[in-house]
Tab-separated table of C-alpha atoms in Angstrom:
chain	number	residue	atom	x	y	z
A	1119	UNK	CA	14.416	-22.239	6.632
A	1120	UNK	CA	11.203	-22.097	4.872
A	1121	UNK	CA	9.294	-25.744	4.482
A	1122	UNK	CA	7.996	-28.110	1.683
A	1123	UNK	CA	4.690	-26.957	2.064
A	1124	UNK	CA	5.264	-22.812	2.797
A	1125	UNK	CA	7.044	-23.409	-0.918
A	1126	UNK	CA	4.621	-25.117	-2.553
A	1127	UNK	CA	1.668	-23.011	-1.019
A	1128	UNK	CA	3.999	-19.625	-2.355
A	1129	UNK	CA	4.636	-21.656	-5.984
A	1130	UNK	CA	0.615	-21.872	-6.357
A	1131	UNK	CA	0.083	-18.543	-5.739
A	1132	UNK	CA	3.041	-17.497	-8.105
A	1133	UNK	CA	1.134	-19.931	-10.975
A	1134	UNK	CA	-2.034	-18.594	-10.467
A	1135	UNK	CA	-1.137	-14.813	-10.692
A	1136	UNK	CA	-0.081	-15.154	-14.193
A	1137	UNK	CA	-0.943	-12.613	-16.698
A	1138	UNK	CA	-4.892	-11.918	-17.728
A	1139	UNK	CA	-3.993	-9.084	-20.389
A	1140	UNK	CA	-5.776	-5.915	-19.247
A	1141	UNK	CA	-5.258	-2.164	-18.574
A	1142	UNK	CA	-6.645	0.462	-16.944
A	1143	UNK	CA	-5.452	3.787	-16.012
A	1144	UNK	CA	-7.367	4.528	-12.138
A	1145	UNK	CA	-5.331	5.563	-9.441
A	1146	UNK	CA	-4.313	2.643	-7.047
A	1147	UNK	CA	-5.674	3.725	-3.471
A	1148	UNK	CA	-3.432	3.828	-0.519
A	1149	UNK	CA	-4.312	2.795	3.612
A	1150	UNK	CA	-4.564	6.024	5.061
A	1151	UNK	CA	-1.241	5.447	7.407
A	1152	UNK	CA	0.437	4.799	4.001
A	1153	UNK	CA	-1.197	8.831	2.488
A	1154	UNK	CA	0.190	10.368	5.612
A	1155	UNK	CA	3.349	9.292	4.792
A	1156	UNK	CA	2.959	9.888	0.557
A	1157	UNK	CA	2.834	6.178	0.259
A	1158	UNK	CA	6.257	5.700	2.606
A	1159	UNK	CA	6.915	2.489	3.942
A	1160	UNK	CA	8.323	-0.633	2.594
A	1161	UNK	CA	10.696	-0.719	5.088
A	1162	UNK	CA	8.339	-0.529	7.675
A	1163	UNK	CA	6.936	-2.652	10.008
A	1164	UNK	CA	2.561	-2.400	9.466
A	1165	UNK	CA	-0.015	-4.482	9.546
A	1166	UNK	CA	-3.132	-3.291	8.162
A	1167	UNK	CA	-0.941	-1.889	5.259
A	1168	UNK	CA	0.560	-5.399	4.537
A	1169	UNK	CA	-2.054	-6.401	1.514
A	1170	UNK	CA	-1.523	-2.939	0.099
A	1171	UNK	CA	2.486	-2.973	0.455
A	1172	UNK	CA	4.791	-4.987	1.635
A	1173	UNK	CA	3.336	-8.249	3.344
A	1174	UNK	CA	6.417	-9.777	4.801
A	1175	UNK	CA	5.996	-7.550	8.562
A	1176	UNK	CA	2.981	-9.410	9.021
A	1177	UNK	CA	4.732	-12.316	10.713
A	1178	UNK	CA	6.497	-9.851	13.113
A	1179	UNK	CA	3.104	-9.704	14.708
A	1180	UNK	CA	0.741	-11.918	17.147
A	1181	UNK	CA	-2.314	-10.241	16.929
A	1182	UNK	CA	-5.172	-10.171	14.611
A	1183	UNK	CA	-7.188	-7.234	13.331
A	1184	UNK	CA	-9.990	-5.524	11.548
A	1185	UNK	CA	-9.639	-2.538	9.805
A	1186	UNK	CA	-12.433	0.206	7.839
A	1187	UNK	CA	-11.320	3.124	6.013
A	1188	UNK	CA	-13.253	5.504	4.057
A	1189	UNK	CA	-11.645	7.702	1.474
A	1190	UNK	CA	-12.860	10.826	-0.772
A	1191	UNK	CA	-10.655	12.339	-3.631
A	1192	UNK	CA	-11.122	15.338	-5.839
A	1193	UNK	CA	-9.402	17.326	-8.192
A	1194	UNK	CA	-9.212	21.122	-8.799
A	1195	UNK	CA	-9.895	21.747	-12.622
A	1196	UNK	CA	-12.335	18.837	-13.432
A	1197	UNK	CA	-14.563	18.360	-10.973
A	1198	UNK	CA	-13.930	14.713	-10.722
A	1199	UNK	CA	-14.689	13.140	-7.490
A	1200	UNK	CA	-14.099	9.793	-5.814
A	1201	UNK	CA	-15.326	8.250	-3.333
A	1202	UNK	CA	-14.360	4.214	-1.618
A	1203	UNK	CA	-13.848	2.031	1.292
A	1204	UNK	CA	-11.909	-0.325	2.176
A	1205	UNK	CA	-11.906	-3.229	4.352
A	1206	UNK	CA	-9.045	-5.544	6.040
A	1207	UNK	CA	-8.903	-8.910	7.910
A	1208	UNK	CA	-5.367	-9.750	9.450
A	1209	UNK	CA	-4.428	-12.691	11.483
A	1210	UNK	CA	-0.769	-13.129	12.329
A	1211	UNK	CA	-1.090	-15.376	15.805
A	1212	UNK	CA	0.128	-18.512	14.142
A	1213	UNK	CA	3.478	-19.345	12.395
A	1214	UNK	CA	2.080	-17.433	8.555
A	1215	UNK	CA	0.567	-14.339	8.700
A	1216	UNK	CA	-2.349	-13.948	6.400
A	1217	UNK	CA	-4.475	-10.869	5.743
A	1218	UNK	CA	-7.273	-10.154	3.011
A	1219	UNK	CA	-8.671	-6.766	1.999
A	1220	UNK	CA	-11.625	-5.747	-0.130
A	1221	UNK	CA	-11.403	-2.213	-2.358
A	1222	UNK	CA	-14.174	-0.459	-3.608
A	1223	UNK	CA	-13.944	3.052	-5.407
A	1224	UNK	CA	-16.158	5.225	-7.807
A	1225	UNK	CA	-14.752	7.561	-9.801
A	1226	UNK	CA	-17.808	9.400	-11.610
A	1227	UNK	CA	-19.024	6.202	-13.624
A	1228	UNK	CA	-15.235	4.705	-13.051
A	1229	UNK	CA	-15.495	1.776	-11.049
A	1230	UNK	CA	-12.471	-0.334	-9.389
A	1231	UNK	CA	-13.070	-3.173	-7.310
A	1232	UNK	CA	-10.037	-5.479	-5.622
A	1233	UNK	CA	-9.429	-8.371	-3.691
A	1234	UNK	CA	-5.964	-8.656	-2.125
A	1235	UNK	CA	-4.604	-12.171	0.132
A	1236	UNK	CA	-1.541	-11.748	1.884
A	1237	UNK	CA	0.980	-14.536	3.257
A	1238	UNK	CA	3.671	-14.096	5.649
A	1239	UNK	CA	6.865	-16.815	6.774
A	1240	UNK	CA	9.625	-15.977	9.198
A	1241	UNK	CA	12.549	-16.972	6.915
A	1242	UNK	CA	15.265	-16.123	9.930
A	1243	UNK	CA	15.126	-15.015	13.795
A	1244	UNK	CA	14.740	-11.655	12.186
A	1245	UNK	CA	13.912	-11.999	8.678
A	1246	UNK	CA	10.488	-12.490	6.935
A	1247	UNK	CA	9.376	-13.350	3.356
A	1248	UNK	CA	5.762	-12.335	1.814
A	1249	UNK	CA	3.588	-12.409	-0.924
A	1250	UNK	CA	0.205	-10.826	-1.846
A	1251	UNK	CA	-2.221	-12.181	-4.727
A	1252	UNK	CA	-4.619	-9.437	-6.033
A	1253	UNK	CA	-7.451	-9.090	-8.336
A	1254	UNK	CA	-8.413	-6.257	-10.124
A	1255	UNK	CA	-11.838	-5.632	-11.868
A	1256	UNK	CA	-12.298	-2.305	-13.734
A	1257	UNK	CA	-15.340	-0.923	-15.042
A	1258	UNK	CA	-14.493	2.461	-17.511
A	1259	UNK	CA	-17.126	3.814	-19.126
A	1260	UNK	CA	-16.324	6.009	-22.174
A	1261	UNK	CA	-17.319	9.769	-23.889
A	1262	UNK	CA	-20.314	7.881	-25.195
A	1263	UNK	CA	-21.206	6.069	-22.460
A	1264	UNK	CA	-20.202	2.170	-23.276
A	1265	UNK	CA	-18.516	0.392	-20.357
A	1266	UNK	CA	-15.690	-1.560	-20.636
A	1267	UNK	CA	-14.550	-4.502	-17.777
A	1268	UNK	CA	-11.448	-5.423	-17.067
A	1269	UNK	CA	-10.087	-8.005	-14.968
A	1270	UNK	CA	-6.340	-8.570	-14.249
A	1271	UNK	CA	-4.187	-10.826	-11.265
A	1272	UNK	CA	-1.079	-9.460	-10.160
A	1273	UNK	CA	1.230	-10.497	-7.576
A	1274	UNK	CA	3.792	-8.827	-5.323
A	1275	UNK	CA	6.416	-9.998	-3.242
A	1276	UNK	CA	8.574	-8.357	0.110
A	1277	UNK	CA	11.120	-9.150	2.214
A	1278	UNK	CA	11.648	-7.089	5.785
A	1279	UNK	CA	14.955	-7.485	7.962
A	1280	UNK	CA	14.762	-5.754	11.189
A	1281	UNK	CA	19.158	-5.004	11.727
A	1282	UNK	CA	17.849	-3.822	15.384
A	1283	UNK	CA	14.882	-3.044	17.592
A	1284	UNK	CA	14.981	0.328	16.026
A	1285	UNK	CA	16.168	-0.095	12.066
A	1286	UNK	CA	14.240	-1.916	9.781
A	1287	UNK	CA	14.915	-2.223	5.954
A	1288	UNK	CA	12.042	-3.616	3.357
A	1289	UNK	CA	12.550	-5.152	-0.380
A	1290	UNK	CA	9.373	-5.316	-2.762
A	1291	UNK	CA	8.954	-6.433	-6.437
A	1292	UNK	CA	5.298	-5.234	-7.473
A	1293	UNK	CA	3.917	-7.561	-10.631
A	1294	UNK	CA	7.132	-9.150	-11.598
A	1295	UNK	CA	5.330	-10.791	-14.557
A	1296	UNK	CA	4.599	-7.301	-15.976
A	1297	UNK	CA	0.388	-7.879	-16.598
A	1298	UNK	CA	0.456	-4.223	-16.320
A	1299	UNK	CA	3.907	-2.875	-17.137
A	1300	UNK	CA	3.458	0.417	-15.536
A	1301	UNK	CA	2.978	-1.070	-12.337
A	1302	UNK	CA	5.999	-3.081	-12.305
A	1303	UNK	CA	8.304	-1.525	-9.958
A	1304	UNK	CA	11.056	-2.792	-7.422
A	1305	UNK	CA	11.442	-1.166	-4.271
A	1306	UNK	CA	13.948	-0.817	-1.568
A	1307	UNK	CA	13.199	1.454	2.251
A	1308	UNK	CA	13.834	1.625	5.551
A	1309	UNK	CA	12.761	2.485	9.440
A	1310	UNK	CA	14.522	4.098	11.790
A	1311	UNK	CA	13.333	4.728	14.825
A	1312	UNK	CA	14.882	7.191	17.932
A	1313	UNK	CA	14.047	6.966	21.450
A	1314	UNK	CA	10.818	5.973	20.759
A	1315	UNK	CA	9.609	9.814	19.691
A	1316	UNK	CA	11.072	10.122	16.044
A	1317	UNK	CA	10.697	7.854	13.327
A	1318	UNK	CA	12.503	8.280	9.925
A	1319	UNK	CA	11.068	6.207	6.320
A	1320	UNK	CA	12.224	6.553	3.156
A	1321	UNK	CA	11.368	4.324	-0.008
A	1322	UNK	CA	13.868	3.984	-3.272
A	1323	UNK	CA	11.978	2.573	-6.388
A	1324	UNK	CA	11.684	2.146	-10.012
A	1325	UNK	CA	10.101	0.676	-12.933
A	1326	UNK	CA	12.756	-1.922	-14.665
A	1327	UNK	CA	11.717	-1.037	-18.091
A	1328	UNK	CA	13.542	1.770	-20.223
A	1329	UNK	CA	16.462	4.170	-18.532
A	1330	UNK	CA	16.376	3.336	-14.868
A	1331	UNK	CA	16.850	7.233	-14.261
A	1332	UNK	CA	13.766	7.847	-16.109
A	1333	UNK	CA	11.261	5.619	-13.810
A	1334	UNK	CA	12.902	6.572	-10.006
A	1335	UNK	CA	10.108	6.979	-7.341
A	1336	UNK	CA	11.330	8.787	-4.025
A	1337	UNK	CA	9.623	8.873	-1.294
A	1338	UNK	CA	10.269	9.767	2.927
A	1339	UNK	CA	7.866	10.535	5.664
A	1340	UNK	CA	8.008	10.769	9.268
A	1341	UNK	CA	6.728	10.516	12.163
A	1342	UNK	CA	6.520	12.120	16.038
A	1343	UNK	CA	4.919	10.765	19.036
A	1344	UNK	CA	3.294	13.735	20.807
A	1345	UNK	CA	2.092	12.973	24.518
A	1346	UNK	CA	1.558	9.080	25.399
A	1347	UNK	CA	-0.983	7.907	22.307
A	1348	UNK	CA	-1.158	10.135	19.618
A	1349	UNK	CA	1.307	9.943	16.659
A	1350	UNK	CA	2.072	13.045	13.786
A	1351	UNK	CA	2.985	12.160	10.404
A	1352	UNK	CA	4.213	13.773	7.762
A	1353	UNK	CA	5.729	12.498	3.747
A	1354	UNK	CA	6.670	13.618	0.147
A	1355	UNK	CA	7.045	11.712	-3.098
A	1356	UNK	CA	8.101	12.193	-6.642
A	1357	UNK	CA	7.731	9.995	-9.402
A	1358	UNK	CA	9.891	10.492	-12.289
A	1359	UNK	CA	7.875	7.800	-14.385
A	1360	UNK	CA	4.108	9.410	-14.333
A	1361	UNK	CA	5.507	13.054	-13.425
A	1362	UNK	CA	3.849	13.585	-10.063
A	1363	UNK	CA	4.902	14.609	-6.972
A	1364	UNK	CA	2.639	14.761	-3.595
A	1365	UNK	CA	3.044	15.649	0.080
A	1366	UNK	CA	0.816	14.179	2.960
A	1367	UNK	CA	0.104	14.631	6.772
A	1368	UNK	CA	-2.106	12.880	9.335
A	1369	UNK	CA	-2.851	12.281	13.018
A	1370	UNK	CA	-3.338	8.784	14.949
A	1371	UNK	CA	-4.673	7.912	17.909
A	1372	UNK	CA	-3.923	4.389	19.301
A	1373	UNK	CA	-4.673	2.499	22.112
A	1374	UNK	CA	-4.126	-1.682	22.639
A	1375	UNK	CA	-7.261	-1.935	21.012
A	1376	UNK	CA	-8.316	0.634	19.184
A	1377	UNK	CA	-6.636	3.024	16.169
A	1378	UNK	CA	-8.065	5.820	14.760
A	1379	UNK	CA	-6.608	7.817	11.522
A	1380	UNK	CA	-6.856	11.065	9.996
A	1381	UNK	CA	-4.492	12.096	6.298
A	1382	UNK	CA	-4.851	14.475	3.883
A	1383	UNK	CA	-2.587	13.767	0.363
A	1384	UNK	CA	-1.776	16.776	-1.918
A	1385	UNK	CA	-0.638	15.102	-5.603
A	1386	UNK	CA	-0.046	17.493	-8.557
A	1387	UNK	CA	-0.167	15.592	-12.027
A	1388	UNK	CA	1.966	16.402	-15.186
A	1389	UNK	CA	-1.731	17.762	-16.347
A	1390	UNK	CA	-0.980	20.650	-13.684
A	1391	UNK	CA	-3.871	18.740	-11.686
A	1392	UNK	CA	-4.121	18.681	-8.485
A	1393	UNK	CA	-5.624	15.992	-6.398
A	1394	UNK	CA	-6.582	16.399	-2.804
A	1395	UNK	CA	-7.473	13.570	-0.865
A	1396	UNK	CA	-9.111	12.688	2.253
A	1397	UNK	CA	-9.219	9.327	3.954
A	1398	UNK	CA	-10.477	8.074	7.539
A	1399	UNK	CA	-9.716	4.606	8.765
A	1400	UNK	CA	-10.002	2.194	12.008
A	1401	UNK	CA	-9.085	-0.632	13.110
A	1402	UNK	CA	-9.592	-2.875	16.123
A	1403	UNK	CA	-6.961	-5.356	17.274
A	1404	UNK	CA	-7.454	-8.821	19.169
């Protein structure tokens, strides 16, 4: 059972998230783990990715770790590039998990900057509950060059069941209060993992506003473990709601200590854009 205080501490958060009206149409950035996969993985269990997705695995953990990822996007018929970091702290040694993460990205004078706290309770032997608190600051500067800043707090909240050592299923509600009501979305996925060499993801979601149908986001990835440390990984989306669909593949290396990552995310628009992106991360673990 969760405590007085875990409830109170997850009430303030709630409170404080509430909606600061603002809008802005920049691509939200993915770990690069997460663009191997297309963005698959609410049912599975990360830890780096837990500010970015679904924060409730963070308690399955007793480590800590710090995490650097640069990322560079561009797009065929525009010429638009991007270019951004990002950085992670995770600690999940004690009984809550927590984890904060700083974004930065620059898309030609487009700027997005974002702060992201995680928590993370065991609510069972093998249950856990989480929530992340984000802010958003976004700096779009117009045809005649006049900036506009927006700032916006959102919050998200996941649940993660593991059924067995190998199959794992994930529940997340991104920005229930609707600040930005095309990121509003509800989420359900899964893990399943086979002899320790193949693991299967897949991700169910949609936005609860309008025809259900409409606003479905599918997504699946997997992954292979080739020789002792190195992992292959592989995904696909489509998103009925903003009429893209993507693929992605990357290579890990990881060692007790040590993980190094390598994607590459194909996304073609409902402009008949395509976006190619490139991200490099790694992370040391304590």
């Amino acid at each position: 059972m969760i405590s007085t205080s875990k409830i109170t501490l997850y009430t303030l958060i709630i409170f404080i998230a509430y909606p600061i009206l603002s809008f802005s149409n920049m691509r939200d950035y993915q770990t690069t783990r997460l663009s191997s996969t297309a963005g698959t993985g609410v049912g599975s269990v990360l830890m780096d990715e837990a500010t970015f997705l679904n924060p409730a695995p963070l308690s399955f953990y007793r480590i800590g770790s710090f995490y650097f990822q640069k990322t560079n996007l561009k797009t065929n018929n525009s010429g638009t590039e991007t270019k951004g970091i990002i950085l992670v702290a995770s600690d999940s040694k004690g009984k809550i998990g927590g984890s904060i993460s700083y974004q930065s990205f620059e898309q030609n004078e487009d700027e997005r900057k974002r702060i992201s706290a995680s928590l993370s309770s065991p609510i069972a032997q093998k249950s856990a509950f989480g929530i992340t608190y984000r802010m958003t600051e976004d700096i779009i500067t117009d045809q005649n060059n006049r900036q506009t800043t927006t700032k916006y707090k959102q919050f998200l909240i996941g649940i993660c069941h593991a059924l067995s050592r190998d199959f794992t299923i994930g529940f997340l509600v991104i920005d229930p209060t609707e600040v930005i009501p095309s990121d509003s979305k509800a989420f359900v996925g899964f893990q399943y993992v086979y002899k320790d060499f193949i693991t299967i993801m897949a991700d169910l979601g949609s936005n609860w506003d309008g025809n259900l149908s409409n606003n479905l986001l599918y997504r699946g990835g997997m992954q292979f473990k080739i020789l002792s440390d190195f992992y292959l990984r592989f995904g696909t989306f489509q998103d009925k709601m903003t009429l893209e669909k993507g693929s992605g593949a990357g290579l890990s290396w990881v060692s007790p200590k040590l993980t190094f990552n390598l994607a590459a995310n194909y996304i073609n628009t409902k402009l008949d854009q395509e976006i190619r992106e490139t991200s490099f991360s790694a992370s040391y673990r304590f």
